[in-house]
mmCIF file of C-alpha atoms (C1' of nucleotides) in Angstrom:
data_model
loop_
_atom_site.group_PDB
_atom_site.id
_atom_site.type_symbol
_atom_site.label_atom_id
_atom_site.label_comp_id
_atom_site.label_asym_id
_atom_site.label_seq_id
_atom_site.Cartn_x
_atom_site.Cartn_y
_atom_site.Cartn_z
ATOM 1 C CA MET A 1 11.744 22.362 8.391
ATOM 2 C CA LYS A 2 13.460 18.596 9.053
ATOM 3 C CA SER A 3 11.466 19.075 12.591
ATOM 4 C CA ASP A 4 8.535 18.900 10.994
ATOM 5 C CA GLY A 5 7.514 15.368 10.816
ATOM 6 C CA LEU A 6 4.270 15.900 11.300
ATOM 7 C CA ILE A 7 3.378 18.959 8.687
ATOM 8 C CA GLU A 8 5.113 16.700 6.391
ATOM 9 C CA LEU A 9 3.256 13.712 7.342
ATOM 10 C CA LEU A 10 -0.286 15.900 7.272
ATOM 11 C CA SER A 11 0.555 17.562 3.726
ATOM 12 C CA ASP A 12 -0.934 14.417 1.788
ATOM 13 C CA THR A 13 -4.160 13.373 1.005
ATOM 14 C CA ALA A 14 -6.846 12.721 3.905
ATOM 15 C CA ASP A 15 -7.242 9.340 2.165
ATOM 16 C CA ILE A 16 -3.659 8.593 2.664
ATOM 17 C CA VAL A 17 -3.135 10.205 5.881
ATOM 18 C CA ALA A 18 -6.164 8.925 7.697
ATOM 19 C CA PRO A 19 -4.743 5.066 8.196
ATOM 20 C CA ARG A 20 -1.044 6.612 8.660
ATOM 21 C CA LEU A 21 -2.681 8.376 11.779
ATOM 22 C CA LEU A 22 -3.682 5.310 13.127
ATOM 23 C CA GLY A 23 -1.090 4.613 16.318
ATOM 24 C CA CYS A 24 -0.446 7.749 16.885
ATOM 25 C CA GLU A 25 -1.481 9.805 20.360
ATOM 26 C CA ILE A 26 -3.279 13.300 20.710
ATOM 27 C CA GLU A 27 -2.567 14.726 23.846
ATOM 28 C CA HIS A 28 -4.695 18.119 25.611
ATOM 29 C CA VAL A 29 -2.681 19.251 29.013
ATOM 30 C CA LEU A 30 -5.937 21.140 30.561
ATOM 31 C CA ASP A 31 -5.138 22.476 34.173
ATOM 32 C CA ASP A 32 -1.885 20.441 34.595
ATOM 33 C CA GLN A 33 -3.799 17.330 33.952
ATOM 34 C CA LEU A 34 -2.253 14.746 31.030
ATOM 35 C CA LEU A 35 -4.859 13.744 28.811
ATOM 36 C CA ARG A 36 -3.364 11.582 26.216
ATOM 37 C CA GLY A 37 -4.903 9.039 23.765
ATOM 38 C CA ARG A 38 -3.864 6.911 21.053
ATOM 39 C CA VAL A 39 -6.016 7.141 17.850
ATOM 40 C CA VAL A 40 -7.762 3.869 16.586
ATOM 41 C CA GLU A 41 -10.223 4.861 14.239
ATOM 42 C CA THR A 42 -10.328 7.601 11.212
ATOM 43 C CA GLU A 43 -12.345 8.672 8.405
ATOM 44 C CA ALA A 44 -11.065 10.874 5.571
ATOM 45 C CA TYR A 45 -12.999 13.627 4.003
ATOM 46 C CA ASP A 46 -12.166 15.556 0.919
ATOM 47 C CA GLN A 47 -13.758 18.532 -1.209
ATOM 48 C CA THR A 48 -14.118 16.278 -4.120
ATOM 49 C CA ASP A 49 -16.010 14.164 -1.474
ATOM 50 C CA ALA A 50 -19.987 14.707 -1.439
ATOM 51 C CA ALA A 51 -20.223 13.563 1.989
ATOM 52 C CA SER A 52 -17.490 16.253 3.166
ATOM 53 C CA HIS A 53 -18.269 19.552 5.314
ATOM 54 C CA SER A 54 -15.973 21.188 2.287
ATOM 55 C CA TYR A 55 -17.813 19.271 -0.654
ATOM 56 C CA ARG A 56 -19.939 22.655 -1.126
ATOM 57 C CA GLY A 57 -17.047 25.404 -0.595
ATOM 58 C CA ARG A 58 -15.195 27.669 1.603
ATOM 59 C CA THR A 59 -17.963 28.639 4.076
ATOM 60 C CA PRO A 60 -17.329 30.054 7.735
ATOM 61 C CA ARG A 61 -17.840 26.703 9.296
ATOM 62 C CA THR A 62 -15.200 24.898 6.976
ATOM 63 C CA ASP A 63 -12.700 27.708 6.625
ATOM 64 C CA VAL A 64 -10.068 25.804 8.773
ATOM 65 C CA MET A 65 -10.524 22.916 6.557
ATOM 66 C CA PHE A 66 -9.067 24.950 3.893
ATOM 67 C CA GLY A 67 -6.207 26.087 5.647
ATOM 68 C CA PRO A 68 -2.821 24.722 6.448
ATOM 69 C CA PRO A 69 -2.508 21.172 7.189
ATOM 70 C CA GLY A 70 -1.624 20.589 10.912
ATOM 71 C CA ARG A 71 -4.904 22.355 12.488
ATOM 72 C CA LEU A 72 -7.648 21.013 14.421
ATOM 73 C CA TYR A 73 -11.095 21.665 12.684
ATOM 74 C CA VAL A 74 -13.700 21.010 15.608
ATOM 75 C CA TYR A 75 -17.439 21.245 14.215
ATOM 76 C CA PHE A 76 -20.973 21.460 16.494
ATOM 77 C CA THR A 77 -23.067 18.416 15.111
ATOM 78 C CA TYR A 78 -26.892 17.633 16.569
ATOM 79 C CA GLY A 79 -27.159 20.090 18.293
ATOM 80 C CA MET A 80 -25.112 19.206 21.445
ATOM 81 C CA TYR A 81 -21.778 17.463 20.424
ATOM 82 C CA TYR A 82 -18.522 18.324 19.050
ATOM 83 C CA CYS A 83 -16.322 16.264 16.920
ATOM 84 C CA CYS A 84 -12.810 17.002 15.744
ATOM 85 C CA ASN A 85 -10.722 16.283 12.685
ATOM 86 C CA VAL A 86 -6.924 16.652 11.670
ATOM 87 C CA VAL A 87 -6.977 19.126 8.545
ATOM 88 C CA THR A 88 -4.351 17.712 5.898
ATOM 89 C CA GLY A 89 -3.603 18.467 2.464
ATOM 90 C CA PRO A 90 -2.135 21.589 0.876
ATOM 91 C CA GLU A 91 -3.536 24.851 2.022
ATOM 92 C CA GLY A 92 -6.383 25.993 -0.114
ATOM 93 C CA HIS A 93 -7.990 22.215 -0.238
ATOM 94 C CA GLY A 94 -10.838 21.233 2.013
ATOM 95 C CA SER A 95 -9.387 17.830 3.337
ATOM 96 C CA ALA A 96 -9.503 16.761 6.934
ATOM 97 C CA VAL A 97 -9.088 13.489 8.778
ATOM 98 C CA LEU A 98 -12.008 12.622 11.650
ATOM 99 C CA LEU A 99 -11.503 10.729 14.537
ATOM 100 C CA ARG A 100 -13.559 8.216 15.532
ATOM 101 C CA ALA A 101 -12.413 6.531 18.812
ATOM 102 C CA ILE A 102 -8.919 6.656 20.488
ATOM 103 C CA GLU A 103 -7.780 4.406 23.361
ATOM 104 C CA PRO A 104 -7.079 6.222 26.527
ATOM 105 C CA LEU A 105 -3.477 6.145 27.901
ATOM 106 C CA SER A 106 -3.124 8.682 30.401
ATOM 107 C CA GLY A 107 -5.941 10.620 32.821
ATOM 108 C CA GLU A 108 -8.657 8.163 32.208
ATOM 109 C CA ASP A 109 -10.371 9.399 35.452
ATOM 110 C CA ALA A 110 -10.125 12.652 34.290
ATOM 111 C CA MET A 111 -11.885 11.741 30.672
ATOM 112 C CA LEU A 112 -14.407 10.100 32.441
ATOM 113 C CA ALA A 113 -15.226 13.271 34.654
ATOM 114 C CA ASN A 114 -15.622 15.056 31.170
ATOM 115 C CA ARG A 115 -17.769 12.849 29.796
ATOM 116 C CA GLN A 116 -21.555 14.506 30.786
ATOM 117 C CA ALA A 117 -23.179 10.972 30.302
ATOM 118 C CA ALA A 118 -26.484 12.739 31.532
ATOM 119 C CA SER A 119 -27.732 10.532 34.573
ATOM 120 C CA LYS A 120 -26.030 7.373 33.093
ATOM 121 C CA ALA A 121 -26.029 4.595 35.268
ATOM 122 C CA GLU A 122 -22.386 4.400 34.351
ATOM 123 C CA ILE A 123 -19.895 4.262 31.046
ATOM 124 C CA ASN A 124 -18.100 1.157 31.336
ATOM 125 C CA GLY A 125 -14.885 0.380 29.419
ATOM 126 C CA VAL A 126 -14.401 1.223 26.074
ATOM 127 C CA GLN A 127 -17.863 3.824 25.857
ATOM 128 C CA ILE A 128 -15.316 6.264 27.341
ATOM 129 C CA THR A 129 -14.108 7.433 23.868
ATOM 130 C CA ASN A 130 -15.235 4.652 21.315
ATOM 131 C CA GLY A 131 -17.032 7.555 18.968
ATOM 132 C CA PRO A 132 -16.512 10.842 17.985
ATOM 133 C CA ALA A 133 -18.563 12.992 20.169
ATOM 134 C CA LYS A 134 -17.500 11.028 22.832
ATOM 135 C CA LEU A 135 -13.892 11.475 22.444
ATOM 136 C CA CYS A 136 -14.572 15.467 22.129
ATOM 137 C CA GLN A 137 -16.574 15.316 25.331
ATOM 138 C CA ALA A 138 -13.256 13.058 27.109
ATOM 139 C CA LEU A 139 -10.448 15.459 25.976
ATOM 140 C CA ARG A 140 -12.515 18.419 26.455
ATOM 141 C CA LEU A 141 -12.205 19.900 22.463
ATOM 142 C CA ASP A 142 -14.960 22.050 22.131
ATOM 143 C CA LYS A 143 -15.633 25.152 19.762
ATOM 144 C CA GLN A 144 -12.454 27.107 21.639
ATOM 145 C CA ALA A 145 -10.008 24.355 19.867
ATOM 146 C CA ASN A 146 -11.333 24.888 16.537
ATOM 147 C CA GLY A 147 -7.883 25.975 13.998
ATOM 148 C CA HIS A 148 -5.127 25.234 16.994
ATOM 149 C CA ASP A 149 -1.935 24.433 15.469
ATOM 150 C CA LEU A 150 -1.572 20.625 16.649
ATOM 151 C CA ARG A 151 2.132 21.372 17.300
ATOM 152 C CA GLN A 152 1.763 23.939 20.028
ATOM 153 C CA PRO A 153 0.604 22.806 23.589
ATOM 154 C CA PRO A 154 -1.951 22.556 25.241
ATOM 155 C CA ILE A 155 -3.351 20.197 22.335
ATOM 156 C CA ARG A 156 -0.906 17.967 20.623
ATOM 157 C CA LEU A 157 -0.568 15.345 17.860
ATOM 158 C CA VAL A 158 2.128 13.055 18.378
ATOM 159 C CA VAL A 159 3.483 10.957 15.323
ATOM 160 C CA LYS A 160 4.440 7.394 15.625
ATOM 161 C CA PRO A 161 5.543 4.860 13.807
ATOM 162 C CA PRO A 162 3.409 3.541 10.837
ATOM 163 C CA LEU A 163 1.404 0.290 11.767
ATOM 164 C CA LYS A 164 1.653 -2.818 9.307
ATOM 165 C CA PRO A 165 -1.030 -2.651 7.071
ATOM 166 C CA ALA A 166 -2.136 -6.285 8.141
ATOM 167 C CA ASP A 167 -3.007 -4.524 11.380
ATOM 168 C CA ILE A 168 -5.395 -2.273 9.782
ATOM 169 C CA VAL A 169 -8.898 -2.460 8.422
ATOM 170 C CA SER A 170 -10.239 -0.631 5.621
ATOM 171 C CA THR A 171 -14.119 -0.315 5.393
ATOM 172 C CA SER A 172 -16.898 2.485 4.268
ATOM 173 C CA ARG A 173 -17.581 5.636 6.564
ATOM 174 C CA ILE A 174 -20.265 5.649 9.294
ATOM 175 C CA GLY A 175 -23.154 8.294 9.497
ATOM 176 C CA ILE A 176 -23.032 9.474 6.303
ATOM 177 C CA SER A 177 -25.934 9.326 3.388
ATOM 178 C CA GLN A 178 -23.907 10.186 0.157
ATOM 179 C CA ALA A 179 -21.174 8.642 -0.828
ATOM 180 C CA THR A 180 -21.350 5.569 1.499
ATOM 181 C CA ASP A 181 -19.444 3.426 -0.872
ATOM 182 C CA ALA A 182 -16.392 4.903 -0.519
ATOM 183 C CA PRO A 183 -13.558 3.020 2.071
ATOM 184 C CA TRP A 184 -12.401 5.993 3.768
ATOM 185 C CA ARG A 185 -12.894 4.654 7.311
ATOM 186 C CA PHE A 186 -9.703 3.291 8.989
ATOM 187 C CA TYR A 187 -9.181 1.039 12.205
ATOM 188 C CA LEU A 188 -7.043 -1.016 14.288
ATOM 189 C CA LYS A 189 -8.049 -4.507 14.398
ATOM 190 C CA ASN A 190 -8.980 -5.922 17.303
ATOM 191 C CA ASN A 191 -8.970 -2.707 19.542
ATOM 192 C CA PRO A 192 -11.702 -2.845 21.803
ATOM 193 C CA TYR A 193 -12.065 0.736 21.671
ATOM 194 C CA VAL A 194 -12.960 1.043 17.742
ATOM 195 C CA SER A 195 -16.839 2.428 18.006
ATOM 196 C CA LYS A 196 -18.256 0.106 15.426
ATOM 197 C CA LEU A 197 -17.237 -3.180 14.031
ATOM 198 C "C1'" DA B 1 -30.816 -7.486 22.324
ATOM 199 C "C1'" DG B 2 -32.296 -4.755 19.052
ATOM 200 C "C1'" DC B 3 -35.197 -0.706 17.750
ATOM 201 C "C1'" DG B 4 -36.941 4.137 17.829
ATOM 202 C "C1'" DG B 5 -37.019 8.872 19.363
ATOM 203 C "C1'" DG B 6 -35.692 12.597 21.607
ATOM 204 C "C1'" DA B 7 -32.050 16.470 22.779
ATOM 205 C "C1'" DT B 8 -30.801 20.820 20.526
ATOM 206 C "C1'" DT B 9 -28.359 24.493 17.130
ATOM 207 C "C1'" DT B 10 -25.593 25.302 13.060
ATOM 208 C "C1'" DT B 11 -26.272 25.255 8.246
ATOM 209 C "C1'" DC B 12 -27.461 25.339 3.803
ATOM 210 C "C1'" DT B 13 -31.725 24.243 0.694
ATOM 211 C "C1'" DG C 1 -37.689 24.508 7.243
ATOM 212 C "C1'" DA C 2 -35.007 20.292 7.249
ATOM 213 C "C1'" DA C 3 -31.065 17.737 7.923
ATOM 214 C "C1'" DA C 4 -26.708 17.024 10.089
ATOM 215 C "C1'" DA C 5 -19.427 12.807 9.916
ATOM 216 C "C1'" DT C 6 -23.972 11.631 17.194
ATOM 217 C "C1'" DC C 7 -24.722 9.979 21.483
ATOM 218 C "C1'" DC C 8 -28.258 7.672 24.846
ATOM 219 C "C1'" DC C 9 -32.843 5.978 27.155
ATOM 220 C "C1'" DG C 10 -36.508 3.500 27.280
ATOM 221 C "C1'" DC C 11 -39.681 0.543 25.140
ATOM 222 C "C1'" DT C 12 -40.507 -3.702 22.823
ATOM 223 C "C1'" DT C 13 -38.783 -8.980 21.907
#
DNA sequence: AGCGGGATTTTCT
DNA sequence: GAAAATCCCGCTT
């Protein structure tokens, strides 16, 4: 298990893992095209937290959240979008870290092509991946990726050394109506791809 | 620059 | 039947 640094890292609780994932990289190899991005914004969700999908217990949708750490939890929302999480904590405990924004490192052209920004004038700059549903479109993560083991291709999470605490900002979460004061959103200070200041 | 609504489907009350 | 871990477009200041 020495080589399983990823699982060891993700075995902690979501609020500990969330800031630790900043600076790590997620990649999706699709048709020989490498899509890779650096995680710059995350949010922690736990079963003891009223804002979490896992709060009301294990259901068909949240099943993956209660499974072993290191898997991908992809959920469908607002009738048209997907958002992806990294499952954390011990098996049987429903917790995960929502990936809210990434900074493209490789395959940016393909990411732009994957974004279905309707009849948009143009997606300029950071708008390509500065939001949970946006990065899922860019990386082409959908229902099929739900439950995927992030140690295995084609979708992998690459661990990087921890960042300095001074470079991480902690605030309340976005887009929720419960537990709105909990400081479980984390992002890289001064990174332009962060979804909202 | 900022606010308001529509899209569209799964999930739970 | 309503709300949802969102995004985009159009209208108003």
